[in-house]
Structures are given as C-alpha cells and as structure tokens.
Coordinates of C-alpha atoms in Angstrom, one line a residue:
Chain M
X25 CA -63.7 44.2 23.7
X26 CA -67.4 43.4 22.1
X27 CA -65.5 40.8 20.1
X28 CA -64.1 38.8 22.3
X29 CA -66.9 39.2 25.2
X30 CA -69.0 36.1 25.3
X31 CA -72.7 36.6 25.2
X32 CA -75.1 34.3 27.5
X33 CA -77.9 33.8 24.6
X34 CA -75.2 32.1 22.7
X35 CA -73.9 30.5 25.3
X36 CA -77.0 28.9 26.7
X37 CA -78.1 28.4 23.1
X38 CA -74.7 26.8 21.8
X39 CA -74.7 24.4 24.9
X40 CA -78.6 23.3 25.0
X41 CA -78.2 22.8 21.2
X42 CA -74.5 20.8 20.9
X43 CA -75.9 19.1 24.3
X44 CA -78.7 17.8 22.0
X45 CA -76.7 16.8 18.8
X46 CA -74.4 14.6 21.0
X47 CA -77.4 12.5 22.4
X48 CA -79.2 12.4 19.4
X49 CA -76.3 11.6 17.7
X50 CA -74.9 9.4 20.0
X51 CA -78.2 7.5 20.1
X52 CA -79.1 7.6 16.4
X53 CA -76.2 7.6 14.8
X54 CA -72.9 7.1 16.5
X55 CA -73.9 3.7 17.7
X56 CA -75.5 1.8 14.9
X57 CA -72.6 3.4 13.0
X58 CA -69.8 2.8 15.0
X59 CA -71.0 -0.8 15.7
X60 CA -71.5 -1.3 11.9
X61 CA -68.4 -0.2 10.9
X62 CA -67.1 -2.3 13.5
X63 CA -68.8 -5.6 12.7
X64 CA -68.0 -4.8 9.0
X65 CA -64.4 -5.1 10.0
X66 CA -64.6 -8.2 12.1
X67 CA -66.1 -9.9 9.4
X68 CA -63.9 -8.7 7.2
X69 CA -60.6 -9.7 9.2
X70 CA -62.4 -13.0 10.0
X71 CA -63.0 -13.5 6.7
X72 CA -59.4 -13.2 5.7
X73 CA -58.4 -15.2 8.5
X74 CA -60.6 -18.2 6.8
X75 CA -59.3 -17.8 3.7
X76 CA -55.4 -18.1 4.6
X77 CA -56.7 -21.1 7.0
X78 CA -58.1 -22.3 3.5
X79 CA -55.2 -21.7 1.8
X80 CA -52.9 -23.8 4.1
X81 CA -55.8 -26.5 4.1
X82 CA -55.9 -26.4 0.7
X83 CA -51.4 -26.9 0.5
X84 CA -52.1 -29.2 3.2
X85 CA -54.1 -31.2 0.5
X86 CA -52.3 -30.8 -2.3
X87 CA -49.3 -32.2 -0.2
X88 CA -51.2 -35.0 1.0
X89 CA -52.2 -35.2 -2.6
X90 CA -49.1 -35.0 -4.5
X91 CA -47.9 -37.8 -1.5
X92 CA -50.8 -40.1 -2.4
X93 CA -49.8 -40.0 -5.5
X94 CA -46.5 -40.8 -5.1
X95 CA -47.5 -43.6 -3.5
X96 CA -49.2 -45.0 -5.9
X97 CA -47.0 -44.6 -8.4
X98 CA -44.5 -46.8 -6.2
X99 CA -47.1 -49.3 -5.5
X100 CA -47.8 -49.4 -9.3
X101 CA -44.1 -49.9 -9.9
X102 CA -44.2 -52.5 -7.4
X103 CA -46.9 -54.4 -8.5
X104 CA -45.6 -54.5 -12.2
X105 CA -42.1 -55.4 -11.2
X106 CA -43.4 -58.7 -8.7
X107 CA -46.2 -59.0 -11.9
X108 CA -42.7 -59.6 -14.1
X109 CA -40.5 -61.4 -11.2
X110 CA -43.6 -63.8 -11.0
X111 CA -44.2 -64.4 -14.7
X112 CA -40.4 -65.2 -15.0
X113 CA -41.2 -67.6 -12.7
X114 CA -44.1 -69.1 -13.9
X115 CA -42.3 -69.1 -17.1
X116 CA -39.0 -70.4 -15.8
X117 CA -40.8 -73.3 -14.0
X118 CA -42.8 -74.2 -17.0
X119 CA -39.5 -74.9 -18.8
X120 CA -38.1 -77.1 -16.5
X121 CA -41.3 -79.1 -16.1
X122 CA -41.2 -79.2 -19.1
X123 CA -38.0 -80.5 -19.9
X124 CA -38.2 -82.7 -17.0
X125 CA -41.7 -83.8 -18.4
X126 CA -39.8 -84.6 -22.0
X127 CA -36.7 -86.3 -20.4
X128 CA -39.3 -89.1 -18.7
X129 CA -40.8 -89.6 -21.9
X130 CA -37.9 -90.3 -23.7
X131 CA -36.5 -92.6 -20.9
X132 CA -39.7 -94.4 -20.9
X133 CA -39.7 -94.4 -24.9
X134 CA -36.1 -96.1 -24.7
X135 CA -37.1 -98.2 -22.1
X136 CA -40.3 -99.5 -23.5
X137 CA -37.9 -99.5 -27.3
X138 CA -35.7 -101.7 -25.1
X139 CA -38.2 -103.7 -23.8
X140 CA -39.4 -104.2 -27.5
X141 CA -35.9 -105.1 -28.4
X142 CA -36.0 -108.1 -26.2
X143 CA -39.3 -109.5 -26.8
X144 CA -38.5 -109.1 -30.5
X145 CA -35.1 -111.3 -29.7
X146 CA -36.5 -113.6 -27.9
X147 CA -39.0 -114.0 -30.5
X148 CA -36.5 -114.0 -33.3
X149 CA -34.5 -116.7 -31.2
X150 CA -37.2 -118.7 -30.0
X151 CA -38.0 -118.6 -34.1
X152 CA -34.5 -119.5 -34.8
X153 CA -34.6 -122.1 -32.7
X154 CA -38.2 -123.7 -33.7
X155 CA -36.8 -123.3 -37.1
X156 CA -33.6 -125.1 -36.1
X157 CA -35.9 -127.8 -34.9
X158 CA -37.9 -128.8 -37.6
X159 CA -34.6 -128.4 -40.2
X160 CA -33.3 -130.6 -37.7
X161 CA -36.3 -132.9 -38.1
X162 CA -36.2 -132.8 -41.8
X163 CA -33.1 -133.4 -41.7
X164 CA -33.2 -136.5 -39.8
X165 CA -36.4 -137.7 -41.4
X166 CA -34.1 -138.0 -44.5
X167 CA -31.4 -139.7 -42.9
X168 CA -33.6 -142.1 -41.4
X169 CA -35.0 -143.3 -45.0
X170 CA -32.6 -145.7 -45.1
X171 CA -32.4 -148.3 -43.2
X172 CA -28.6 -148.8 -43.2
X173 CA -28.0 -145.8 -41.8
X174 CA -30.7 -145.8 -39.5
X175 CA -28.2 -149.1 -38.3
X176 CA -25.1 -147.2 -38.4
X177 CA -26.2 -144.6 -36.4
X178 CA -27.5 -146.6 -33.9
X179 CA -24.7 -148.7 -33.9
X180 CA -22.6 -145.2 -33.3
X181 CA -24.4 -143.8 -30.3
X182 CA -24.2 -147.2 -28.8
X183 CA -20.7 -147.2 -29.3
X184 CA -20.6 -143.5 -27.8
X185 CA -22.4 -145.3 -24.7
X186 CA -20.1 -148.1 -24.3
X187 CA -17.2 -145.9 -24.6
X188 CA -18.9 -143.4 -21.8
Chain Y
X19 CA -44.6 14.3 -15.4
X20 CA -42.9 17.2 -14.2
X21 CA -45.1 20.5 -13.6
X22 CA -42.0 21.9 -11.6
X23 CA -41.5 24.9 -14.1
X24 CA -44.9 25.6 -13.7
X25 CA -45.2 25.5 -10.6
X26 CA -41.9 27.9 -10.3
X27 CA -43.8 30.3 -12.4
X28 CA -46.8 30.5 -10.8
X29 CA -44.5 31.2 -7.1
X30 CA -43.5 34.0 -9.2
X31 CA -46.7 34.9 -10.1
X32 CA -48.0 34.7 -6.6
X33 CA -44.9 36.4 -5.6
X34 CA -45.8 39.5 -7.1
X35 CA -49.5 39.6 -6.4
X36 CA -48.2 38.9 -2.9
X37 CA -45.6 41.8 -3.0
X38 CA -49.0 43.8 -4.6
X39 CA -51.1 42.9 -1.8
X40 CA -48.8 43.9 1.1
X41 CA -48.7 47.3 -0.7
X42 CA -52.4 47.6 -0.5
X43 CA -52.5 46.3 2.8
X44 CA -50.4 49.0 4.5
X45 CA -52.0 51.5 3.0
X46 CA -55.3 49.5 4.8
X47 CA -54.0 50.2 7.9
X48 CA -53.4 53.8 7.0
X49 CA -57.0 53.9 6.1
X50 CA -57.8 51.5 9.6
X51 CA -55.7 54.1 11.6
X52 CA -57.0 57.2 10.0
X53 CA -60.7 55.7 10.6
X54 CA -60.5 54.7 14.2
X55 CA -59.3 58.0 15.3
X56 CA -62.1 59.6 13.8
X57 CA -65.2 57.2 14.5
X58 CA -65.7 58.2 17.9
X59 CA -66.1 61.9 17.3
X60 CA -68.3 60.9 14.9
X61 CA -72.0 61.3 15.6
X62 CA -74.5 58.1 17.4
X63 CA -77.3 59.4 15.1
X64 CA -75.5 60.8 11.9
X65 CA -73.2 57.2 11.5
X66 CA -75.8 55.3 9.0
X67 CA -75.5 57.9 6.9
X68 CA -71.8 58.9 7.5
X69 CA -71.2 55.1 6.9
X70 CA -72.9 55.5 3.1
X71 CA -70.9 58.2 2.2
X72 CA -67.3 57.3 3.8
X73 CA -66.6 53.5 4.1
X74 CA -65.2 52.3 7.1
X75 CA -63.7 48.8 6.6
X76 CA -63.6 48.2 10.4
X77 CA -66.8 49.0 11.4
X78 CA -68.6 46.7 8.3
X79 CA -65.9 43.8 9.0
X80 CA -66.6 43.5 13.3
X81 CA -70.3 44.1 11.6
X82 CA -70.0 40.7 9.5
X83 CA -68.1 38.4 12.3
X84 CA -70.2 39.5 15.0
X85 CA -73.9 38.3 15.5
X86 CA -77.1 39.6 15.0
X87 CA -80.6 40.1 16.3
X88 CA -81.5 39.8 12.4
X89 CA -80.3 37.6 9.2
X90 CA -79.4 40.0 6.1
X91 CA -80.0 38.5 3.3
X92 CA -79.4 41.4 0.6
X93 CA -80.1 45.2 0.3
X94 CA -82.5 46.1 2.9
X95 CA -83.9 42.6 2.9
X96 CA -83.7 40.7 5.7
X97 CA -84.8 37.7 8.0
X98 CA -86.2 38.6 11.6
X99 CA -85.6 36.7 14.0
X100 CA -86.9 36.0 17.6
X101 CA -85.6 38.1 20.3
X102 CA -86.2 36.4 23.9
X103 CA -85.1 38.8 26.6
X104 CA -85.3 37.4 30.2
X105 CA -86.3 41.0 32.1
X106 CA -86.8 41.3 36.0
X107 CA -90.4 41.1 35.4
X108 CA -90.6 38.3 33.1
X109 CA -90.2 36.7 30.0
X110 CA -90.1 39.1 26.7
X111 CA -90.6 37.4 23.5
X112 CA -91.6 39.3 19.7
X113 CA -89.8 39.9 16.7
X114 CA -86.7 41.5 16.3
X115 CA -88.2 43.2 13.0
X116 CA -90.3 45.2 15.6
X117 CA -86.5 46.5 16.5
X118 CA -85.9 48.6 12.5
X119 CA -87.3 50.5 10.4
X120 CA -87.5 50.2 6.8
X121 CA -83.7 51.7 6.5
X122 CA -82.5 49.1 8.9
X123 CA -82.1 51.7 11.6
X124 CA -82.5 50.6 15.4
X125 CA -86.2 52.0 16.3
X126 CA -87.2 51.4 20.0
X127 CA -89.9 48.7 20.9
X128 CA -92.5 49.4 23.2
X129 CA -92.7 45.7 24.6
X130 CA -95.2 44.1 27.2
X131 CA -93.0 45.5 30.4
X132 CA -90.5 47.7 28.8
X133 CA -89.3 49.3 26.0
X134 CA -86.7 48.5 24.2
X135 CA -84.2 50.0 21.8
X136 CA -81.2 47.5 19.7
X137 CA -77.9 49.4 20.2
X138 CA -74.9 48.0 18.4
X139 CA -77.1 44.7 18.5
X140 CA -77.8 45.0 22.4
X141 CA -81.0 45.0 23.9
X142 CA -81.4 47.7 26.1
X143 CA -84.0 49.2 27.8
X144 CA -85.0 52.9 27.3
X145 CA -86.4 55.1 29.9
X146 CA -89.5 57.0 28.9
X147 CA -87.2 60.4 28.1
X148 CA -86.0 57.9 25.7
X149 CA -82.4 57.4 27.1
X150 CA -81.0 54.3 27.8
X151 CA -81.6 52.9 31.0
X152 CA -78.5 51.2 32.6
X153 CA -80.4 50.5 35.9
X154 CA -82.5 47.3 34.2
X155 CA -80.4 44.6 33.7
X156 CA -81.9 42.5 30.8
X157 CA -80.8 38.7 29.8
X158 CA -80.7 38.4 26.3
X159 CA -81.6 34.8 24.8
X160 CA -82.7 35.8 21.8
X161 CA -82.2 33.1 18.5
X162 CA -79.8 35.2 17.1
X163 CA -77.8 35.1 13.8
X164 CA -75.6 32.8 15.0
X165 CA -78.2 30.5 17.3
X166 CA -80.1 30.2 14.1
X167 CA -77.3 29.3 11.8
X168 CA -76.4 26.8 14.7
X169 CA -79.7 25.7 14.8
X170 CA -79.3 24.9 10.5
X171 CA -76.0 23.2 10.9
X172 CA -77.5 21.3 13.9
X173 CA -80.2 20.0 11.5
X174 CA -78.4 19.8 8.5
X175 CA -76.2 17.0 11.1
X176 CA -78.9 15.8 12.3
X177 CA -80.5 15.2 9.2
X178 CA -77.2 13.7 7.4
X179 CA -75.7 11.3 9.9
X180 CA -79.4 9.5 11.0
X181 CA -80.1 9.2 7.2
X182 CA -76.6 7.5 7.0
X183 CA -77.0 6.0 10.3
X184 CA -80.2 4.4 8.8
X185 CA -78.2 3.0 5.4
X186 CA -75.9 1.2 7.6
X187 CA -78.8 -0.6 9.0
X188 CA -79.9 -1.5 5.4
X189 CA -76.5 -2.9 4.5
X190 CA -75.3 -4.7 6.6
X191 CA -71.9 -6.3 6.1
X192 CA -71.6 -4.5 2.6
X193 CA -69.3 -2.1 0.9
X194 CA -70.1 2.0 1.9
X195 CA -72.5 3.3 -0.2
X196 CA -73.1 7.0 -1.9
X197 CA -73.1 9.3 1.4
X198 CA -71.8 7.1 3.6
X199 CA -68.8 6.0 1.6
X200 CA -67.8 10.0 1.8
X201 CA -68.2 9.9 5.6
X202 CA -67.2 6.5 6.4
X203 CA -63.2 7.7 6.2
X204 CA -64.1 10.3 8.5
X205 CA -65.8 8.2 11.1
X206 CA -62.9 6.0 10.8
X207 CA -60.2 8.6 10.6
X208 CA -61.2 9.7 13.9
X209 CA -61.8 7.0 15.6
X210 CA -58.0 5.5 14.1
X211 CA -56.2 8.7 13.7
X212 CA -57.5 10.7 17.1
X213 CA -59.3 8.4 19.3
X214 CA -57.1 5.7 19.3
X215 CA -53.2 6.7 19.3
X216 CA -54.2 9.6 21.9
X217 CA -56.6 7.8 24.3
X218 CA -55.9 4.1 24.6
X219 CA -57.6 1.2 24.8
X220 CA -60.5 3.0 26.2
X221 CA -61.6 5.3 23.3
X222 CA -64.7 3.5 22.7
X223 CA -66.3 5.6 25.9
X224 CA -65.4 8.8 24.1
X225 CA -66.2 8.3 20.5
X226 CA -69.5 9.9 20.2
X227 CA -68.4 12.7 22.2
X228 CA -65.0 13.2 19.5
X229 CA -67.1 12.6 16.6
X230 CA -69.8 15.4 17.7
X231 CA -67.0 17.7 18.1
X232 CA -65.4 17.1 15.3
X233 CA -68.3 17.3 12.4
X234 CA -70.4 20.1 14.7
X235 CA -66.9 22.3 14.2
X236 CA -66.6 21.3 10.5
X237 CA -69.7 22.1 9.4
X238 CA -69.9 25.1 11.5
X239 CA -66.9 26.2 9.8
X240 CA -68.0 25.1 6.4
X241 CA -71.0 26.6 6.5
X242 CA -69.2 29.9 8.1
X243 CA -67.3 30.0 4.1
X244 CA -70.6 30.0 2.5
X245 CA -71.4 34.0 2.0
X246 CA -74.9 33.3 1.4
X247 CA -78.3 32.7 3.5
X248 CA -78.2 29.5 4.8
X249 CA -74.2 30.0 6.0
X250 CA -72.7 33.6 6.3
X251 CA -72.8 33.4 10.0
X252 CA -69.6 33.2 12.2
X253 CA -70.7 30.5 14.5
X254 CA -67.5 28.7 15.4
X255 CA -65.4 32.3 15.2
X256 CA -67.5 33.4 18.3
X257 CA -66.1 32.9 21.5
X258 CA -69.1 31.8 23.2
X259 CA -69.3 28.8 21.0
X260 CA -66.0 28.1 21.4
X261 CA -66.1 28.7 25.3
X262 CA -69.0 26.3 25.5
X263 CA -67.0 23.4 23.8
X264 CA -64.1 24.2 25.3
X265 CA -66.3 24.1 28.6
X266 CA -67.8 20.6 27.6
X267 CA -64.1 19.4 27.0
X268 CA -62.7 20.6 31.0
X269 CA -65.7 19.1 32.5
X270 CA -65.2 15.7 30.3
X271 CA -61.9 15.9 30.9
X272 CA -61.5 16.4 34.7
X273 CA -64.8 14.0 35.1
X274 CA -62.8 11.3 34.0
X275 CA -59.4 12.3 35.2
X276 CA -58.2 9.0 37.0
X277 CA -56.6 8.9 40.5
X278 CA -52.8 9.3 38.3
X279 CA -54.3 12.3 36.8
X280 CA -55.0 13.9 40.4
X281 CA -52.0 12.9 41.6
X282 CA -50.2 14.1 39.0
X283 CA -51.5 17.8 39.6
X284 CA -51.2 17.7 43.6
X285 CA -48.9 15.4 44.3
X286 CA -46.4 15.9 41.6
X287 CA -42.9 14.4 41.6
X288 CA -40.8 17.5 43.0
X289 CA -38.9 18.9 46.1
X290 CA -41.7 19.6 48.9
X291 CA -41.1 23.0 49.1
X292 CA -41.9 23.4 45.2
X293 CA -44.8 21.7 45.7
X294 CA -47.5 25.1 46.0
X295 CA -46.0 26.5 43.2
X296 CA -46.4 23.5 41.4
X297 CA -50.1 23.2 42.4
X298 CA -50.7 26.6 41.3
X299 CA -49.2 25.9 37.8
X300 CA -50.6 22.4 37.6
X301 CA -54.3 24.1 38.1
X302 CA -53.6 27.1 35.9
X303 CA -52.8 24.3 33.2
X304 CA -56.2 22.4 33.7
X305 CA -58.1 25.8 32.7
X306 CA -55.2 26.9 30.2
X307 CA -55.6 23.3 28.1
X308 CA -59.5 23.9 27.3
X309 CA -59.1 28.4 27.3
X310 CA -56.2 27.1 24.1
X311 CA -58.9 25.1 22.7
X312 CA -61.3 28.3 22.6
X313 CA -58.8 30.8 21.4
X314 CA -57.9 29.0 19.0
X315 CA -60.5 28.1 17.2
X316 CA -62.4 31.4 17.6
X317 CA -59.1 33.3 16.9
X318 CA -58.5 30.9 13.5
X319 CA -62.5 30.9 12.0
X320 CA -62.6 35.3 12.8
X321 CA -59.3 35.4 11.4
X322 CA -60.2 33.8 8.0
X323 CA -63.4 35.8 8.0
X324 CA -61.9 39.1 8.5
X325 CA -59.2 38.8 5.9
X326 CA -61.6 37.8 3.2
X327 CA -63.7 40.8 4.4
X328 CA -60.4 43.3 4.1
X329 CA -59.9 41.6 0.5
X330 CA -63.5 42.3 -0.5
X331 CA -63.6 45.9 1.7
X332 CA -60.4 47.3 -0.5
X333 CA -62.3 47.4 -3.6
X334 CA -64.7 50.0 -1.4
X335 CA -61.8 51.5 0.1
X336 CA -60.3 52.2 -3.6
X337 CA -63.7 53.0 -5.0
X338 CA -62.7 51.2 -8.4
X339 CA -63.4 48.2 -10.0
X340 CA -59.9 48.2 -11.1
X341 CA -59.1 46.7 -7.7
X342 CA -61.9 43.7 -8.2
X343 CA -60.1 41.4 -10.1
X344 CA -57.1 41.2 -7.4
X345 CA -59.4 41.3 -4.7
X346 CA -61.4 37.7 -6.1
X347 CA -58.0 36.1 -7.0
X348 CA -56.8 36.6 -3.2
X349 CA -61.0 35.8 -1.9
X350 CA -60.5 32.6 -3.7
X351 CA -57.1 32.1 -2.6
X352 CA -57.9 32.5 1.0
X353 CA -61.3 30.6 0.7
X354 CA -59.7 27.4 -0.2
X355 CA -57.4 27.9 2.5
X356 CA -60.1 28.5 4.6
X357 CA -61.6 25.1 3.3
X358 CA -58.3 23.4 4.4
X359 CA -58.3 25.5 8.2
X360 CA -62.0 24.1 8.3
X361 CA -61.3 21.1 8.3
X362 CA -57.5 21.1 10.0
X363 CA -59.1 23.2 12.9
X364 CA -62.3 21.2 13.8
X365 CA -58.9 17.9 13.9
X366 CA -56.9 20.0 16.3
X367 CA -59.5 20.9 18.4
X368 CA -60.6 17.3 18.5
X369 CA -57.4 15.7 18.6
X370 CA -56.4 18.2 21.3
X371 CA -59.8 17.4 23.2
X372 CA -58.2 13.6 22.6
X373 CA -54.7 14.3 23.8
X374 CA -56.6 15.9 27.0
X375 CA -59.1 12.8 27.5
X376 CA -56.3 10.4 27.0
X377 CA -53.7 12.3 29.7
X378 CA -56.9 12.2 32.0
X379 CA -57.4 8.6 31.6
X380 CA -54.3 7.1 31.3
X381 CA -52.6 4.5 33.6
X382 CA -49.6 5.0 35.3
X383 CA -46.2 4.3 34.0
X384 CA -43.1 5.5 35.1

C-alpha cells in the first residue's frame, strides 16, 4: 500500500538531514547546554550545602556564645561575692584593730593615771611631811624660848638615856 | 471550588455530539465503501474532473498525509519544488512546476535524458508513444513536501536551540531566562525523567542523541498540526521518517549492546534444546523493538491527520454548511488532542529508544 511504502528520497533525505541536527546540535547546543545546566546545579547544591554548614557554624557560635556568657556571668558572681567576703574582712579586721588599738590606750591611760596617782602621793606625802617638819620646828622654836624648859627637857631625855 | 456539575454537563454535552458524530461517521463509511468500489472504474484522465463534481473523501485525505513533488499553498497556487531524479544515465535535476499545468494536472517533462511524467506523485519515465515506461528504473531524491518541511523544522531547531545554547553562555550560573526558561524543563525532563531512570549511570553518552529525538519528533509533529504553509506536511506520519529513526535507534542500540546484552539473546537462560527457538525469537525481538518504534509513531501522527481530515471532508460529503459548525467543534477537539499526542508521542518514542539503550547497556544482575 502507497501509504505505508517507504520512499528512498525521504529516506536518504530524513537521515542526511536528522544525521546533521544531532551533530550540530550535539556540538552547538547539547553541550554548552547540558554542561550549563549541569554546573548551574552544582553550584546550586554546593551552595546549599555552605549555607546549612553556615547554619550549624553559626549554632555552633551562638552555643559557644550563650556558654561564654554564662561564664561570665559566674565569674561576675564570683568576683562580687569574694569582692563582699573580702570587704567583710577588711571591715571585720578593722574593728578588732580597732578595739584592740582603744583597749591599749586606755590601759596606758590608766597606767600613766596610776602613775600620776603616785607621783601626786608621794608629792602630797613628801609635802605632808616637809610640812610636818617645819610645824615641828615652830613648834619647838617656841618651846625652846624659855629657858626652863629648854632645862626640863633636857633633863628628860637624859633621864630617858639613863633609864635605856 | 467545585466545577464538578459542570463538568457533568459538559460529558453530557459531549455525549451527545459524540453519539452525533458516530452517526455521521457510519454513514462515512457508507460513503468510503460506496466510493472505493467505484474509483477504479473510474477513468485515469477524466478523475480531476470527476473529483470536482463528486467528492471522494479518501482519495483528498491519502492526498493530504502523503507527500508531494509540490507545496499547495491555496487554490491553484502553489510552491515548486526541486525534483532530483537519479536515472541510469545520470543526475536529473529541474523544477517540479515543469511537471503541471496551470490546472494542477500532471503534464510530462521533456528532461535532459528522458521524459518524464508525475503519476500519483511518482516520477516515471514516458516512452516516446507517451506510455509509461516500466523498463527505466528511476531513483527519486527529489526535496519533496515533506524533505522541505523537514528541512524548515530542521532550521527552525537549529535556529532555536543554538540561539538558547548561546544565552546559556551569557548567563552563566543565573536563573533561565525568556526562551530558555520554556526549554530548560524539557532538557531536564529528559535527561531526569527518560535518560536517567531507564539508562543508568551512563546516560550522559546518550543525551544528545535522546534530546535530538525527542524535539526533532515534537516539532515535526507540531508543525504537522499547523494547516498552513510553513507546517501542513505529515513528516513524522510517514513511514520513511519513522523507519529512518527507528533505524538510527537499532544501530545505537545493538552498537552499544554490552557482552550481557549478547548473551542474553544467544545464550539465554533455558533448556538447550530451546535454545534455536529462543535465538530466533530473541533476534525477531531486536528488529521488532525499533519496527514498534516506527509503527507507532507513523501509525499515531497519520491517524490524527486523517481524522481531522474526515471531520473537515463531512462538511463536503453533506454539501451544507449546516454540518460546519459540528465539524470545527470536533477539528478543535481532536487538534488539542493532537497537541497532547505530539508531545506524548515524541516521549514514548524517546523513552522507548531509552528503555532499549538502557537494556543494551546495562550490567548484569541476577
């Protein structure tokens, strides 16, 4: 049947021209095209690839972050607390110098008052007794005015010595 | 939304157009029947004219699908084209306008070593008592209807892919732009879609070769659905277009058919004394893979062709305008599903060219 009898102008023709197309094509187009498209999707899938390695370097940050920071906060809260413990200190020590500091002053104080106390005693009995003296003297010097006495007296300490 | 009711009444509506049609459509063959029985009493000479007066639907359908030594453009209007004959005595080339008169009736052709007469769109030589003479057998490689409509399509691909070809070149690493943003998906369909799951890890070899296939077949087709001058020829619903590619495809195919591949067809795994039957089926099945290939596609493309021509021809048939409106709705009908078979026939032909390439190539594993 004509319709399904093949004839040999088309044939040659059909097979010289698809012949051509597929290495013009091949050449021209399927190559840069295929390789583009190719490349285009390597880039593409490597470029994803970097950005969920950024992600996780980016969490891997933020961890490392959020743990610096919590560091510091604890060394913050560290620091204040020995800041505190070490003012008590200071503070506590203070005081008992301090008070030591006072107690010595008022032990020297009374023993310096005491001190005083004895001088001024001695004074006052040394005065007493200077005193003593010269009321003594007066004393005497009136006695010995008169003569008779003077006599009498000597007569009674001589007595006193024969008797010792 | 739901369109179902719509839908529901436009099955209804095609229901009846459909239940319309089929009444037509035997009457067709009536007609068909009625027509063939009679065309070959009917006169060589007196059948331009009988044609004008009684229309035969058969005789202007094969008319359309088949080729031609000239492009008809409209009325009596139309595009010679070269006719290359290759004669015992040499190399024949002129015009095939020399071949008609003004009435597009054959006229012989007094060439440089014969003459020659175009009957039923062969070239054949005429004695000098102006019969044909069956002695002088004639090559004809003349740049027919459909070499030339090749030739278009050929360019038009040429033309298209080297131009997009050339913009992936200017952007590099960017986002598909304009024309190659609509081809891109196609490239990549059938490298992911055909290539890849049918072939293996060694499609890259047989890319171009798929791709060719593919968009040579699917503009061929596409430009088959145009009615007008540039398209209008039946390229890929002739079977020497279709042999040829099917031809490329069995010598691709048993080129790269591995040691497995061989062994599979002689040495297959069976009782010994099945083993000559076997061979003969195995080799029937090497030429009966790429013969499917060619049937098909010829038999799908000359199928959609010749009922859109029967659609159009009943309004002739009937003689009324009446019919017209009927006739369009089913044109259109059938030309969008010829759009669809354009496209789903240049896949199968190259996912089937795939399967083969990849059964040839593929390692063994059992």
């Amino acid at each position: 049947m004509e319709l399904v009898t093949p004839s040999i102008g088309l044939v040659f023709w059909t097979l010289v021209s698809f012949l051509i197309l597929l290495v013009i094509l091949k050449k021209l187009a399927w190559k840069p095209m295929l390789g583009a498209i190719h490349e285009r999707e390597r880039s593409i899938e490597d470029a994803l690839n970097k950005a969920e390695l950024a992600k996780q370097e980016m969490a891997r940050l933020s961890n490392e972050n959020e743990a610096l920071l919590k560091q510091a906060k604890a060394e913050r809260d560290a620091i204040l607390k020995e800041a505190k413990e070490i003012k008590d200190q200071i503070v506590n020590e203070a005081k008992t110098q301090a008070q030591t500091e006072g107690a010595k002053l008022i032990e020297k104080a009374k023993l310096e008052i005491n001190n005083q106390k004895i001088a001024a005693l001695d004074e006052v009995k040394n005065q007493v007794a200077s005193l003593s003296l010269e009321i003594a003297e007066k004393i005497m010097r009136q006695q010995f005015n008169d003569k008779q006495k003077q006599e009498q007296l000597v007569g009674e300490l001589l007595k006193d010595v024969k008797l010792s | 939304m739901d369109f179902s009711h719509i839908l529901n009444y436009k099955n209804f509506g095609l229901k009846a157009l459909f239940a319309l049609f089929l009444a037509f459509l035997s009457f067709n063959a009536y007609s068909n029947q009625e027509n063939a029985t009679i065309e070959p009493a009917g006169a060589e000479a007196g059948h331009h004219a009988a044609a004008e007066e009684k229309f035969d639907p058969t005789v202007t359908i094969l008319e359309h699908i088949s080729d031609a030594h000239s492009w008809h453009l409209w009325g009596h209007t139309s595009l010679p084209l070269p006719v290359i004959l290759y004669t015992p005595q040499g190399l024949e080339i002129f015009s095939s306008a020399n071949l008609m008169d003004e009435h597009h009736a054959p006229k012989p052709y007094a060439g440089k070593y014969y003459t020659y007469v175009n009957e039923h769109e062969h070239i054949k030589v005429l004695k000098a008592d102006g019969t044909v003479d069956e002695s002088v057998s004639i090559l004809d490689f003349s740049i027919t209807k459909n070499v030339a409509a090749m030739f278009i399509s050929v360019i038009l691909i040429l033309v298209i892919f080297i131009s997009v070809a050339g913009s992936y070149k200017k952007r590099v690493g960017k986002a598909p732009k304009g024309l190659q943003s609509w081809l891109e998906p196609l490239i990549v369909f059938v490298r992911d879609d055909i290539a890849r799951p049918n072939i293996g890890y060694k499609y890259e070899k047989f890319m171009p070769l798929l791709l060719t296939i593919f968009f040579f077949i699917w503009f061929n087709n596409l430009l088959g659905l145009v009615p007008i001058f540039p398209g209008s020829a039946n390229v890929t619903g002739n079977i020497a277009v279709t042999m040829v590619l099917a031809f490329i495809v069995l010598v691709v195919v048993n080129i790269n058919g591995n040691k497995y591949y061989w062994a599979h067809i002689f040495k297959p795994d069976v009782p010994f004394w099945l083993l000559p039957i076997m061979w003969v089926v195995e080799v029937i099945g090497v030429f009966s893979k790429p013969f499917a290939l060619m049937v098909r596609l010829f038999a799908n493309i000359t199928a959609g062709h010749i009922i859109v021509l029967s659609l159009i021809s009943l309004i002739f048939i009937f003689k009324t305008l009446a019919i017209a409106p009927v006739s369009v709705a089913f044109v259109l009908f059938m030309d969008v599903l010829e759009l669809l078979v354009a496209f789903l026939q240049a896949f199968i032909f190259t996912m089937l060219t795939a399967l083969f390439i990849g059964t040839a190539v593929e390692e063994h594993h059992h």
